[in-house]
Amino acid sequence: MKKILWFSRHEMTAEQQQDLQRIYGEVSINQVNKTIKSAFELQEEIAEHDIIAIVAPINLQQQFLQLAGDKPVISCRNKRV
């Protein structure tokens, strides 16, 4: 089972969950829903997960990529209504 860190204020949609399961098989999704100034605040959480999925500004995305090393970092987009 792959452990996914979901960094977003929004719940993951059923479609997003299904896509992750289709790609990675069985997954466990742990959401972090809080405001941070730096991805380094989540360094331990990033280390504990296999895949990092984020909805974040570009400067935070860069930090997540740096901390994740060889782990996949998925940048998610949501439709605005």
Short mmCIF file of N, CA, C and O in Angstrom, two decimals, residues 11-43:
data_model
loop_
_atom_site.label_atom_id
_atom_site.label_comp_id
_atom_site.label_asym_id
_atom_site.label_seq_id
_atom_site.Cartn_x
_atom_site.Cartn_y
_atom_site.Cartn_z
N GLU A 11 -11.11 18.65 0.36
CA GLU A 11 -11.15 17.20 0.35
C GLU A 11 -10.81 16.70 -1.04
O GLU A 11 -11.15 17.33 -2.05
N MET A 12 -10.15 15.57 -1.13
CA MET A 12 -9.85 14.95 -2.41
C MET A 12 -11.16 14.43 -3.01
O MET A 12 -11.97 13.84 -2.31
N THR A 13 -11.36 14.67 -4.28
CA THR A 13 -12.59 14.21 -4.93
C THR A 13 -12.53 12.70 -5.15
O THR A 13 -11.45 12.09 -5.18
N ALA A 14 -13.70 12.12 -5.35
CA ALA A 14 -13.78 10.69 -5.63
C ALA A 14 -13.01 10.37 -6.91
O ALA A 14 -12.32 9.35 -6.99
N GLU A 15 -13.09 11.25 -7.89
CA GLU A 15 -12.38 11.04 -9.16
C GLU A 15 -10.86 11.04 -8.93
O GLU A 15 -10.14 10.21 -9.49
N GLN A 16 -10.36 11.97 -8.11
CA GLN A 16 -8.93 12.00 -7.81
C GLN A 16 -8.50 10.73 -7.08
O GLN A 16 -7.44 10.17 -7.39
N GLN A 17 -9.30 10.28 -6.12
CA GLN A 17 -8.98 9.05 -5.39
C GLN A 17 -8.94 7.85 -6.33
O GLN A 17 -8.03 7.02 -6.26
N GLN A 18 -9.91 7.78 -7.22
CA GLN A 18 -9.97 6.67 -8.18
C GLN A 18 -8.76 6.68 -9.10
O GLN A 18 -8.18 5.63 -9.40
N ASP A 19 -8.35 7.86 -9.55
CA ASP A 19 -7.17 7.97 -10.41
C ASP A 19 -5.91 7.49 -9.68
O ASP A 19 -5.09 6.78 -10.26
N LEU A 20 -5.77 7.90 -8.43
CA LEU A 20 -4.60 7.45 -7.66
C LEU A 20 -4.59 5.94 -7.47
O LEU A 20 -3.55 5.30 -7.57
N GLN A 21 -5.76 5.37 -7.20
CA GLN A 21 -5.85 3.91 -7.05
C GLN A 21 -5.56 3.20 -8.36
O GLN A 21 -4.92 2.15 -8.37
N ARG A 22 -6.02 3.78 -9.46
CA ARG A 22 -5.76 3.18 -10.77
C ARG A 22 -4.26 3.19 -11.07
O ARG A 22 -3.71 2.21 -11.58
N ILE A 23 -3.58 4.25 -10.71
CA ILE A 23 -2.16 4.38 -11.01
C ILE A 23 -1.28 3.62 -10.02
O ILE A 23 -0.34 2.94 -10.40
N TYR A 24 -1.59 3.73 -8.72
CA TYR A 24 -0.70 3.20 -7.67
C TYR A 24 -1.22 1.97 -6.96
O TYR A 24 -0.54 1.43 -6.09
N GLY A 25 -2.44 1.52 -7.26
CA GLY A 25 -3.00 0.38 -6.55
C GLY A 25 -3.61 0.84 -5.23
O GLY A 25 -4.15 1.94 -5.12
N GLU A 26 -3.49 0.01 -4.22
CA GLU A 26 -4.07 0.35 -2.92
C GLU A 26 -3.31 1.52 -2.31
O GLU A 26 -2.08 1.51 -2.25
N VAL A 27 -4.06 2.53 -1.86
CA VAL A 27 -3.44 3.73 -1.29
C VAL A 27 -4.10 4.11 0.03
O VAL A 27 -5.26 3.80 0.28
N SER A 28 -3.32 4.76 0.86
CA SER A 28 -3.80 5.36 2.10
C SER A 28 -3.53 6.86 1.98
O SER A 28 -2.39 7.27 1.75
N ILE A 29 -4.59 7.66 2.10
CA ILE A 29 -4.47 9.10 1.88
C ILE A 29 -4.60 9.83 3.22
O ILE A 29 -5.59 9.66 3.92
N ASN A 30 -3.58 10.61 3.55
CA ASN A 30 -3.57 11.40 4.79
C ASN A 30 -3.55 12.87 4.41
O ASN A 30 -2.59 13.35 3.83
N GLN A 31 -4.62 13.58 4.75
CA GLN A 31 -4.73 14.99 4.40
C GLN A 31 -4.14 15.89 5.48
O GLN A 31 -4.35 15.67 6.67
N VAL A 32 -3.41 16.89 5.03
CA VAL A 32 -2.94 17.97 5.90
C VAL A 32 -3.66 19.22 5.42
O VAL A 32 -3.48 19.65 4.29
N ASN A 33 -4.49 19.77 6.29
CA ASN A 33 -5.30 20.94 5.96
C ASN A 33 -4.96 22.05 6.95
O ASN A 33 -5.61 22.21 7.96
N LYS A 34 -3.87 22.73 6.67
CA LYS A 34 -3.49 23.86 7.52
C LYS A 34 -2.65 24.83 6.72
O LYS A 34 -2.11 24.48 5.67
N THR A 35 -2.56 26.03 7.21
CA THR A 35 -1.75 27.05 6.56
C THR A 35 -0.31 26.92 7.03
O THR A 35 -0.06 26.79 8.23
N ILE A 36 0.61 26.94 6.07
CA ILE A 36 2.03 26.89 6.41
C ILE A 36 2.75 28.00 5.66
O ILE A 36 2.30 28.45 4.61
N LYS A 37 3.87 28.41 6.20
CA LYS A 37 4.71 29.41 5.53
C LYS A 37 5.79 28.74 4.70
O LYS A 37 6.33 29.32 3.78
N SER A 38 6.12 27.49 5.09
CA SER A 38 7.19 26.76 4.42
C SER A 38 6.88 25.26 4.46
O SER A 38 6.37 24.76 5.46
N ALA A 39 7.21 24.57 3.39
CA ALA A 39 7.02 23.12 3.35
C ALA A 39 7.93 22.43 4.37
O ALA A 39 7.65 21.30 4.78
N PHE A 40 8.96 23.11 4.81
CA PHE A 40 9.87 22.52 5.80
C PHE A 40 9.15 22.26 7.13
O PHE A 40 9.58 21.43 7.91
N GLU A 41 8.00 22.91 7.33
CA GLU A 41 7.18 22.63 8.51
C GLU A 41 6.59 21.21 8.47
O GLU A 41 6.20 20.68 9.51
N LEU A 42 6.53 20.62 7.29
CA LEU A 42 5.97 19.27 7.11
C LEU A 42 7.03 18.24 6.76
O LEU A 42 6.72 17.19 6.22
N GLN A 43 8.26 18.54 7.06
CA GLN A 43 9.37 17.68 6.68
C GLN A 43 9.19 16.24 7.18
O GLN A 43 9.42 15.29 6.44
#
